[in-house]
XYZ file of C-alpha atoms in Angstrom:
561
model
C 0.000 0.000 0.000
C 2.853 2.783 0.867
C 4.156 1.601 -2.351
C 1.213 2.527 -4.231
C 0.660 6.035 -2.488
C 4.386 7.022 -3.336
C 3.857 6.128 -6.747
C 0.626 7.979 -6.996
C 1.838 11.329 -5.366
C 4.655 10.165 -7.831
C 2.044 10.561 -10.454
C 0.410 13.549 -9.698
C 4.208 15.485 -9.352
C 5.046 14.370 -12.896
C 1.702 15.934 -13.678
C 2.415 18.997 -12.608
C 6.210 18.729 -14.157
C 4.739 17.967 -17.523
C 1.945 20.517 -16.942
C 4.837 23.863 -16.488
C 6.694 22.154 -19.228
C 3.345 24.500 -21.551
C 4.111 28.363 -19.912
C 7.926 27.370 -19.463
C 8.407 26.757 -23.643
C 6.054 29.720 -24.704
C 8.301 31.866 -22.273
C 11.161 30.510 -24.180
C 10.404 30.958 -27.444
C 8.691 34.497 -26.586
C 11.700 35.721 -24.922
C 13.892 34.867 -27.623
C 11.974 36.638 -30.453
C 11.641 39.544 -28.109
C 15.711 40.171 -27.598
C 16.575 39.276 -30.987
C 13.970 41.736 -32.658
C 13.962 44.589 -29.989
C 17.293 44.798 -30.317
C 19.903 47.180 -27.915
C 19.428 46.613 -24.227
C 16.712 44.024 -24.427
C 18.685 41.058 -24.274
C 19.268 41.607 -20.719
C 15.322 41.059 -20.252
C 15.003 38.075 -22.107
C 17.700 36.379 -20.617
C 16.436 36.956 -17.126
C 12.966 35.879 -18.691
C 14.667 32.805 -19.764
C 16.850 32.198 -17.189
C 13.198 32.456 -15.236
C 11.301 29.793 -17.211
C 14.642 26.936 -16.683
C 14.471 27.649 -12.578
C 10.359 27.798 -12.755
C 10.835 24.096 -14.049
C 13.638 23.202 -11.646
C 11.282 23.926 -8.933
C 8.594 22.104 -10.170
C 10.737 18.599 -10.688
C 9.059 15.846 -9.546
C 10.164 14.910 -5.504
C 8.898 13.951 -2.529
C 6.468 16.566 -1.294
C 2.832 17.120 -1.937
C 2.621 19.456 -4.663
C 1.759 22.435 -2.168
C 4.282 24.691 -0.363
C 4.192 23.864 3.939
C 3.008 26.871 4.413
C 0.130 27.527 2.085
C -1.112 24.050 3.506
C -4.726 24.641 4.513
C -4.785 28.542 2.964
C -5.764 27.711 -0.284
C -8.655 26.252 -2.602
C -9.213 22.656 -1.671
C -8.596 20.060 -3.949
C -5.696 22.492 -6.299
C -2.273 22.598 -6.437
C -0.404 25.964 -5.502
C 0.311 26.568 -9.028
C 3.639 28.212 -8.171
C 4.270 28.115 -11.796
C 1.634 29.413 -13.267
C 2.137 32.740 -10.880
C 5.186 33.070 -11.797
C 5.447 32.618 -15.421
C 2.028 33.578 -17.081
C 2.016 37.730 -16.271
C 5.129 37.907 -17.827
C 4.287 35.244 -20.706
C 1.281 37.412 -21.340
C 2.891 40.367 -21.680
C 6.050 38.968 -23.780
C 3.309 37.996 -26.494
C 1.514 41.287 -26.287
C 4.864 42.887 -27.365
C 4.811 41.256 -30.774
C 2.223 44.156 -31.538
C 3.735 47.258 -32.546
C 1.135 49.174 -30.088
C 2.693 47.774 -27.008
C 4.721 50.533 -25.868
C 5.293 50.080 -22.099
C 7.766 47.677 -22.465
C 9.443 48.765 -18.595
C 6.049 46.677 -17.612
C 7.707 43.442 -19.082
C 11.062 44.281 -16.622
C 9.127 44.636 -13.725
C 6.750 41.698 -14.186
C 9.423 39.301 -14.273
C 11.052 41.190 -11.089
C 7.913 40.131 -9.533
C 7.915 36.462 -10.540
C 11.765 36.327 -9.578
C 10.762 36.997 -6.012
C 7.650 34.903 -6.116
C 10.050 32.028 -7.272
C 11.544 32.440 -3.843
C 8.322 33.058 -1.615
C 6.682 30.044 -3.498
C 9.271 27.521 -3.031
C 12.302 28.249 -1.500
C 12.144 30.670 1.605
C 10.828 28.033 4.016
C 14.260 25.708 3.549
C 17.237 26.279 4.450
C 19.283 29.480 4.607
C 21.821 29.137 1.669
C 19.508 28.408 -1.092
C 17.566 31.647 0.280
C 20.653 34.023 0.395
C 21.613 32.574 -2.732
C 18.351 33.010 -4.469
C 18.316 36.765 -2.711
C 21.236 37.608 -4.328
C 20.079 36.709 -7.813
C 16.851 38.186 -7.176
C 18.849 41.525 -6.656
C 21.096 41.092 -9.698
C 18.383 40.115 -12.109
C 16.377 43.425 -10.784
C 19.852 45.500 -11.472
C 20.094 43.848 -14.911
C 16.419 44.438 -15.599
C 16.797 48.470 -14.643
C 19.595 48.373 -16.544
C 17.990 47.351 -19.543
C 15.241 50.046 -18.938
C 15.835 53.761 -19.067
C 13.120 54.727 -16.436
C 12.939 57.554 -14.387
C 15.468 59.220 -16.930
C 18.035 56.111 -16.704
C 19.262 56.441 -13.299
C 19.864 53.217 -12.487
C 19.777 52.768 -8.327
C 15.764 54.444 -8.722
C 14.791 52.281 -11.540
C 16.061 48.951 -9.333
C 14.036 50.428 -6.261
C 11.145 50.413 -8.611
C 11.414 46.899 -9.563
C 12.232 45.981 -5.939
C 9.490 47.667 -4.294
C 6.986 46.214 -6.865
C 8.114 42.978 -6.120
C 7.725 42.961 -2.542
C 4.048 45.040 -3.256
C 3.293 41.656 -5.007
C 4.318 39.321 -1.959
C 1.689 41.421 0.579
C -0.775 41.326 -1.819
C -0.834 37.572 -2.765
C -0.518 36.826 1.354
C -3.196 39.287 1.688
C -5.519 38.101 -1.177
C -5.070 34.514 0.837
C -5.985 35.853 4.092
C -8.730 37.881 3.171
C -10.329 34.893 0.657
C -9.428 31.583 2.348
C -9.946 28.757 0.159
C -11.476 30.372 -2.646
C -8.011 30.536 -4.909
C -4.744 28.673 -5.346
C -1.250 30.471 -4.531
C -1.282 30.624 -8.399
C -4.408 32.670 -9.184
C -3.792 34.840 -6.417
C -0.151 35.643 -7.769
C -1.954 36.128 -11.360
C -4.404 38.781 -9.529
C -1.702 41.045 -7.390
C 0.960 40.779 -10.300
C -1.821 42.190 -12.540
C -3.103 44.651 -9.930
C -0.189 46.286 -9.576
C 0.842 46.612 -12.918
C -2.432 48.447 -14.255
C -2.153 50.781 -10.915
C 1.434 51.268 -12.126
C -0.051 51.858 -15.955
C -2.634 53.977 -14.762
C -0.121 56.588 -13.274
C 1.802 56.387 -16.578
C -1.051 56.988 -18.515
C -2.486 59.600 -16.784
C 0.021 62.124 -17.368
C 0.812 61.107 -20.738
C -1.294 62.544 -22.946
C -2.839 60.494 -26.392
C -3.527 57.546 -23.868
C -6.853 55.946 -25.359
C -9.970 56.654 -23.431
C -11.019 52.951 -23.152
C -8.004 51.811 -21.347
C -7.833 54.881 -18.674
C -11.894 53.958 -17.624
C -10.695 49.922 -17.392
C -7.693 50.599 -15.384
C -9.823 53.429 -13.417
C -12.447 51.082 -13.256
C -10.063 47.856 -11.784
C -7.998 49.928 -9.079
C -11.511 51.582 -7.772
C -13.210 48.257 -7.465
C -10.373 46.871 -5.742
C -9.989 49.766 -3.577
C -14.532 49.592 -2.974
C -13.617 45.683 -2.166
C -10.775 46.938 0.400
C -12.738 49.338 1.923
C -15.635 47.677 2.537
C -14.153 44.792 4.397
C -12.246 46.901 6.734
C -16.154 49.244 7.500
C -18.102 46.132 7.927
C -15.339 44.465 10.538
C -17.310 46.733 13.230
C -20.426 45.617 11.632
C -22.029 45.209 15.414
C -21.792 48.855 15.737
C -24.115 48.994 12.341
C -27.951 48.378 12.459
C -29.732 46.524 9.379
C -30.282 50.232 7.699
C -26.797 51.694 8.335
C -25.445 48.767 6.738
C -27.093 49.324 3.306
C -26.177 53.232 3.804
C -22.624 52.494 4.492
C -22.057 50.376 1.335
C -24.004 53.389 -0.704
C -21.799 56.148 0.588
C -18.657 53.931 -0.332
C -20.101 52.637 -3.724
C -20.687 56.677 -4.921
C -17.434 58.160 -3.188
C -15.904 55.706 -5.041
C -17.093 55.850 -8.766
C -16.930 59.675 -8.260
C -13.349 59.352 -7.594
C -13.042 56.827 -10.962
C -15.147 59.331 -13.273
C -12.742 62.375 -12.114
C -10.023 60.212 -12.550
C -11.012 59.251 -16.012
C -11.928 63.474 -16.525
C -8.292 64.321 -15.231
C -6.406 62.044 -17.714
C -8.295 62.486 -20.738
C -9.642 66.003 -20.383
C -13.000 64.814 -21.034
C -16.472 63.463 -19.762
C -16.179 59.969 -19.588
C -20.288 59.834 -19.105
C -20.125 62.261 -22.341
C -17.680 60.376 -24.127
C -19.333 56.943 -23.336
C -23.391 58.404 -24.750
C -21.784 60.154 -27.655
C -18.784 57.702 -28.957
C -19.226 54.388 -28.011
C -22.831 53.772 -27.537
C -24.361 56.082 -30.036
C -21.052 56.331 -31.736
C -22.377 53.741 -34.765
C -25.301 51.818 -36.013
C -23.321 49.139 -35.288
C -23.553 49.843 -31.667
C -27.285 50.096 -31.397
C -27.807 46.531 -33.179
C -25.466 45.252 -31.190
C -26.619 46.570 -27.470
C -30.533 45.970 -28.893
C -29.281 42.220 -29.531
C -28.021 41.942 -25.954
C -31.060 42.822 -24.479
C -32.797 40.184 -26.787
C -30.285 37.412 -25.768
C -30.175 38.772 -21.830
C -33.965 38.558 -21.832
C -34.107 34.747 -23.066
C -31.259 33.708 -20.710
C -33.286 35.405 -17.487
C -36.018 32.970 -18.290
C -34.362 30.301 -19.481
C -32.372 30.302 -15.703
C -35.717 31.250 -14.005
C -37.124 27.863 -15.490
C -33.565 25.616 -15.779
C -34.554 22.515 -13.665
C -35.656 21.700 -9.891
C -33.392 22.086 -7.024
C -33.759 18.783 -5.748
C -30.972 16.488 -4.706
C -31.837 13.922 -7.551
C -31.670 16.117 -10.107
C -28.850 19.024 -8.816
C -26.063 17.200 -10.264
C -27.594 16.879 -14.450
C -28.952 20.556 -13.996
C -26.021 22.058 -12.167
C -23.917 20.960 -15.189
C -26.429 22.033 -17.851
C -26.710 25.454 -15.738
C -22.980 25.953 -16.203
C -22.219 25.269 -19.465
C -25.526 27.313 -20.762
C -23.556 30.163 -19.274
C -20.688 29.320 -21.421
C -22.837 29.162 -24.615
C -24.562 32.184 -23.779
C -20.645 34.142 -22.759
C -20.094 33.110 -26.886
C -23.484 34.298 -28.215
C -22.901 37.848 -26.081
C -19.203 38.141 -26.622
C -18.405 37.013 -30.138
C -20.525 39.747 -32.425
C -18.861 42.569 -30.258
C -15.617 40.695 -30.886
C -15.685 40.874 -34.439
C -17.835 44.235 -35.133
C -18.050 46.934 -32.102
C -14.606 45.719 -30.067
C -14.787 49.459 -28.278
C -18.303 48.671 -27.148
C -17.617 45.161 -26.161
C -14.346 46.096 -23.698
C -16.526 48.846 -22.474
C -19.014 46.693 -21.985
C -17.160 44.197 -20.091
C -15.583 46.599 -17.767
C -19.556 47.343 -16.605
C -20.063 43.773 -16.288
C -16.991 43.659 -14.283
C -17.796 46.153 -11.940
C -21.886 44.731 -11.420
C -19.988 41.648 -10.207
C -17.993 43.115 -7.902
C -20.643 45.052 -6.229
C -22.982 41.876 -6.392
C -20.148 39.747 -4.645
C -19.516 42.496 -1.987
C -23.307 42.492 -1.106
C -23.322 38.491 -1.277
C -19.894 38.138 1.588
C -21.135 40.853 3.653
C -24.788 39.570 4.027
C -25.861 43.312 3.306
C -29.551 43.135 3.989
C -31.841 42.523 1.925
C -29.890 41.907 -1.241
C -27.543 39.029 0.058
C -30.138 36.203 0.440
C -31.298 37.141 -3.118
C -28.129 36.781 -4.724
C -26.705 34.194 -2.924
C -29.712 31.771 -3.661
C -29.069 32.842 -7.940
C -25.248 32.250 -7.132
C -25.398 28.747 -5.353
C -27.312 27.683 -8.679
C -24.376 27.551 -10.728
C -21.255 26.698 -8.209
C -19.445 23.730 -8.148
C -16.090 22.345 -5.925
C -14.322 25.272 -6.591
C -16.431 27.824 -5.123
C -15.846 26.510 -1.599
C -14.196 29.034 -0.074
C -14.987 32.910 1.114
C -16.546 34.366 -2.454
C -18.297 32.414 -5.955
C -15.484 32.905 -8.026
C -16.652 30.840 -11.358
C -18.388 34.028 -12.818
C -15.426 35.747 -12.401
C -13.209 33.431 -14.217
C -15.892 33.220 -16.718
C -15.477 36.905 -17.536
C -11.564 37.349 -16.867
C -11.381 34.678 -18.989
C -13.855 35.680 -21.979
C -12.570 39.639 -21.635
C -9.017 39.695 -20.878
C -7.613 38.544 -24.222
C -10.194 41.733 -25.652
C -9.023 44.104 -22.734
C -5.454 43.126 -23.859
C -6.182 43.644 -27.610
C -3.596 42.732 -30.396
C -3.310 42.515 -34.422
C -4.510 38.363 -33.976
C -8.156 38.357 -34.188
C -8.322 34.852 -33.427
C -5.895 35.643 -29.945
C -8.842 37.825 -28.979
C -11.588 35.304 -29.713
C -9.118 32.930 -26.947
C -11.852 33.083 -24.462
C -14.677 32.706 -26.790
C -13.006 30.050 -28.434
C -11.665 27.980 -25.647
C -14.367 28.245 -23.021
C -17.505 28.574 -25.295
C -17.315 26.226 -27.453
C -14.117 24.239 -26.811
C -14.987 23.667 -23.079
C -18.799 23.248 -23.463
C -18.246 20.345 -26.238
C -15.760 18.878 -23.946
C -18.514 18.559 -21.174
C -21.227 17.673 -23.235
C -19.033 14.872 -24.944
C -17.440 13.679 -22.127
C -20.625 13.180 -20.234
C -22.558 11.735 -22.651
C -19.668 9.612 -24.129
C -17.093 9.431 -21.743
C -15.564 6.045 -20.877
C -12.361 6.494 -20.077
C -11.188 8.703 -18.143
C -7.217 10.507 -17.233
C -5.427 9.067 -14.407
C -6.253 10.972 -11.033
C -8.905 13.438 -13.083
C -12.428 12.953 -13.657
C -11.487 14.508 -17.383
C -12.349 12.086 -19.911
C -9.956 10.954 -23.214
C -13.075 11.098 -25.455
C -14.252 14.706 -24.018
C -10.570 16.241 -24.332
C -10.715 15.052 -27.831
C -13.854 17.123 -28.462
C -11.957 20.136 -26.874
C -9.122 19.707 -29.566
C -11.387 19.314 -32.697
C -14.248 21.669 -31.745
C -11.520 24.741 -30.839
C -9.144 23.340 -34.446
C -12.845 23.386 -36.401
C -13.605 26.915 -34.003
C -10.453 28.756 -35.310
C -10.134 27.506 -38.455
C -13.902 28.870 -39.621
C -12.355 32.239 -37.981
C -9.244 31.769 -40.275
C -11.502 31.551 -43.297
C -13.605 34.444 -42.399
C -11.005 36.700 -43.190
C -8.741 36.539 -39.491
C -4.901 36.725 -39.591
C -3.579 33.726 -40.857
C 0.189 33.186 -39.302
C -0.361 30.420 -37.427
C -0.362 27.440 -40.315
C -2.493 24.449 -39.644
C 0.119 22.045 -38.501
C 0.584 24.784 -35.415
C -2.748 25.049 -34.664
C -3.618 21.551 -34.625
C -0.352 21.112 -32.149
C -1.951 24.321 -29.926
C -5.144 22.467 -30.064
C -3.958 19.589 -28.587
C -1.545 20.958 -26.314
C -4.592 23.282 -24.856
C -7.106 19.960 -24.712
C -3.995 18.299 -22.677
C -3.819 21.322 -19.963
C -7.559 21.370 -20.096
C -7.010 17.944 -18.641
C -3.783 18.341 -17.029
C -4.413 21.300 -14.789
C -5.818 22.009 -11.672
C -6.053 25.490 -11.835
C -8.779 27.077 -12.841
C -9.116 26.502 -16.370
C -11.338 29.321 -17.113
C -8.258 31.271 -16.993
C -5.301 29.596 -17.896
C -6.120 28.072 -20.787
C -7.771 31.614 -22.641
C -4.751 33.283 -21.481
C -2.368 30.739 -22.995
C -4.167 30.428 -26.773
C -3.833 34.095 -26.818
C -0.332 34.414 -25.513
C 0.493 31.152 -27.769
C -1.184 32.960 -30.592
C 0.706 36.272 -30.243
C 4.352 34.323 -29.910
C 3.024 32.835 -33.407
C 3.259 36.281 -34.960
C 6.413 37.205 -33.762
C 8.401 33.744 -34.422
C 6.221 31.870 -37.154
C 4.396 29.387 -36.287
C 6.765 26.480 -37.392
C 9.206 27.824 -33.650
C 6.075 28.134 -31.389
C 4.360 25.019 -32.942
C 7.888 22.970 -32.035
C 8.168 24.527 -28.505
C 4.289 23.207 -27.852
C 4.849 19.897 -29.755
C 7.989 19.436 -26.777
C 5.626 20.606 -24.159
C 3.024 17.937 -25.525
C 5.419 15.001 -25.847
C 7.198 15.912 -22.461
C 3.445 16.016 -20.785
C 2.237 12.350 -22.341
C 3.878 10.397 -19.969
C 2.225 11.739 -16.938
C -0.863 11.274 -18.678
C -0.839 7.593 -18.776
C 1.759 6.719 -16.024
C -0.999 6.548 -13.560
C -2.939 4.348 -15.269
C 0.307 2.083 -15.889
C 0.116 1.982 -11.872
C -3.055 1.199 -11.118
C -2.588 -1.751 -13.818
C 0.648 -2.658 -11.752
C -1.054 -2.795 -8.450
C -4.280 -4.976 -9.797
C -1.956 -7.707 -10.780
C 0.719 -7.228 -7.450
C -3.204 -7.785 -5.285
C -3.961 -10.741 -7.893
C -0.498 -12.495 -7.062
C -0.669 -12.076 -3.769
C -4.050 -13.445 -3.454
């Protein structure tokens, strides 16, 4: 028996070997086109991002521990693995691929990213052992920050500010992700919350930029206005209602008013301040009225938004027989109805669409806050719509699946790029990819991965409906760099960490088409395609080793009987 448990924990750390093998190459071959195209001083940056990816898997090798750092042991989502990797690597990854577009200009975001993962290298893994492997990995954490500065001419190239820059953002990142863990136990891995500080404090640090530099787009001051004043509401709000007793059942509902306003008053000058206009203006008389276009498009929301209220008001009973076959249609109609919203403002009113994602953002927020703090009356409503459509991984402090849902469906649009396909990732991947993969897998499912309740015959629906997905994008006129060998290798590769991961999946796998897709136009597709093929034949193995174990131990128990 001790036999077979090391050899299943065995398992599950090749898993997660194989499984960083995906980020690690992308980060590789990313990197590399970066310093040989930018040119000059970037070379420093990609070899730190390099350097990065080869430690990122040296961390992850497969030994003897559990998959989960000692001290996040109890902290985070139940039933996921820290995903030290994917905190690391993917902010940076992200941003490597969104420099293939000529429109990325803040390329000092890149250098400070991967400051941030260097340190979260050393928080994730390595500061609980023993001291030399932490002064050693503090002194290359200082050196790569030097290099990085170095390489970037901020604050008018001195080099000791810019390195305080990087520094101080790094350890900004650490007390975020350990306070994102504190104040949300068990609602996200190590990972996700390294993915949500790391990206926090870059658009606060983007914001400032843009808002004393003028020709900054409107769009992306209200988003980035619109993210640091939601996180600053969510802040706020949990520190007032800590002396809750001192509230009665109407000053509760008051306080979170007074907040709520102070707060989108602040945003909207904000917004007034950097682009010298009205964003309420701007918004009636460019984006919503702006077009025809526009009209159609928010008249066939309405339409859609009125059919999915009654469709959920009528989706199934409640009871215990029948929870299980409606909470899985429940969840994937939400995933059909993200593609039948998202993709027409995809691919004919993008303005309207990011705006309009950056409301939807913001509703959830506010709907969330009211949920957790059991604001009365509305948190007894909400919660009951909520519970309809949560699963395992909404065990912890908040529902987090319709936020995935929407990170996952918007940020490849809020992100933007020349790939039209790379901004269909979310549409592509969780509407139609993920919901055939369900459907398919349930109906026809027989055989399923080693240590996952993913099924062979539902990951192969992934792979063919996303290749068939794409390709009728690719023949509707998209860009068409990545060939068909590549995409069939990306297809498969994404159906694998579909399977493979136990991160959420709503947000990994979106983000990595669309970084996978942006590498594509920078290197070809015939580089990225052989970097994913690697990652593919590298993560096989662990798909199948388990099984190989479980055969082993039927015939060791028939022997011994």
């Amino acid at each position: 028996m001790v036999t077979t448990l090391e050899n299943s924990a065995g398992g599950r750390l090749a898993r997660l070997y194989y499984e960083a093998c995906i980020p690690a190459s992308l980060m590789i071959v990313a990197a590399w086109n970066y310093g040989v195209h930018k040119g000059g001083r970037s070379w420093a940056t990609s070899a730190v991002a390099i350097a990065l990816s080869i430690y990122s898997l040296w961390i992850q090798r497969p030994r003897k521990f559990s998959g989960i750092s000692p001290w996040l042991e109890g902290r985070i989502r139940p039933g996921a693995d820290d995903g030290a990797v994917w905190g690391i690597l993917l902010v940076p990854l992200v941003l490597f691929a969104k420099s293939a577009d000529d429109n990325f200009k803040y390329e000092w975001l890149i250098s400070i990213s991967l400051s941030m993962s260097l340190l979260l290298s050393l928080v994730a893994r390595t500061v609980y052992r023993i001291w030399k492997p932490v002064l050693l990995f503090l002194t290359l954490w200082i050196s790569g920050s030097v290099i990085l500065a170095h390489g970037m001419n901020t604050f008018g190239g001195s080099l000791f500010m810019s390195t305080v820059l990087f520094m101080l953002a790094s350890l900004m990142a650490v007390l975020n992700i350990d306070s994102i863990i504190k104040l949300l136990p068990g609602s996200l891995s190590f990972g996700e919350a390294a993915v949500g500080a790391q990206s926090l404090i870059l658009v606060a640090m983007d914001l400032g930029a843009r808002t004393f530099t003028r020709g900054s787009s409107t769009e992306s001051i209200c988003l980035e206005a619109a993210v640091v004043g939601l996180a600053l509401l969510a802040l706020s709000l949990s520190f007032a209602f800590r002396y809750r007793r001192r509230m009665g059942k109407y000053i509760e509902p008051a306080v979170f008013g007074g907040l709520s306003l102070l707060l989108i008053w602040l945003v909207l000058a904000l917004v007034k301040f950097a682009t010298k206009k009205s964003p309420v203006a701007w918004v009636l008389s460019t984006v919503v009225l702006g077009s025809t276009t526009n009209i159609v498009l928010l008249g066939y929301w309405a339409v859609i938004l009125s059919f999915a209220a009654l469709f959920y008001k009528c989706a199934g009973p409640d009871s215990e027989a029948a929870n299980k076959f409606w909470l899985h249609v429940r969840r994937k109609s939400y995933h059909g109805l993200a593609t039948l919203l998202f993709a027409p403002g995809i691919l004919y009113a993008r303005q309207l669409l990011h705006l309009g994602f950056t409301v939807a953002l913001a509703c959830f927020v506010l709907a969330e806050c009211l949920r957790a703090l059991h604001i009365h009356p509305w948190s007894s409503v909400i919660d009951q719509f909520l519970r309809r459509f949560t699963d395992h991984r909404d065990a912890g402090a908040i529902v987090t699946s319709h936020f995935f849902l929407l990170f996952g469906c918007a940020l490849p649009v809020w992100l933007g790029g020349s790939s039209a396909v790379a901004c269909l990732a979310g549409v592509l991947t969780l509407g139609i990819a993920d919901t055939a993969a369900s459907l398919v897998g349930t109906r026809f499912g027989r055989h399923r991965w080693p240590g996952s309740p993913k099924t062979v015959e539902g990951s192969a629906a992934f792979a063919a409906s996303l290749c068939a997905a794409a390709g009728i994008a690719y023949a509707a006129g998209a860009d068409e760099k990545c060939g068909p060998i590549g995409l069939l290798v990306l297809c498969a590769v994404l159906a694998a960490l579909e399977a493979l991961t136990t991160q959420n999946d709503n947000l990994v796998v979106p983000l990595t088409m669309y970084a996978a897709m942006h590498v594509a136009l920078g290197s070809g597709s015939w580089h990225t395609g052989s970097a994913l093929l690697v990652a593919l034949a590298w993560a096989a193995p662990s798909l199948f080793q388990g099984r190989n174990w479980r055969l082993s131990k039927k015939r060791g128990s028939m022997l011994s009987g």
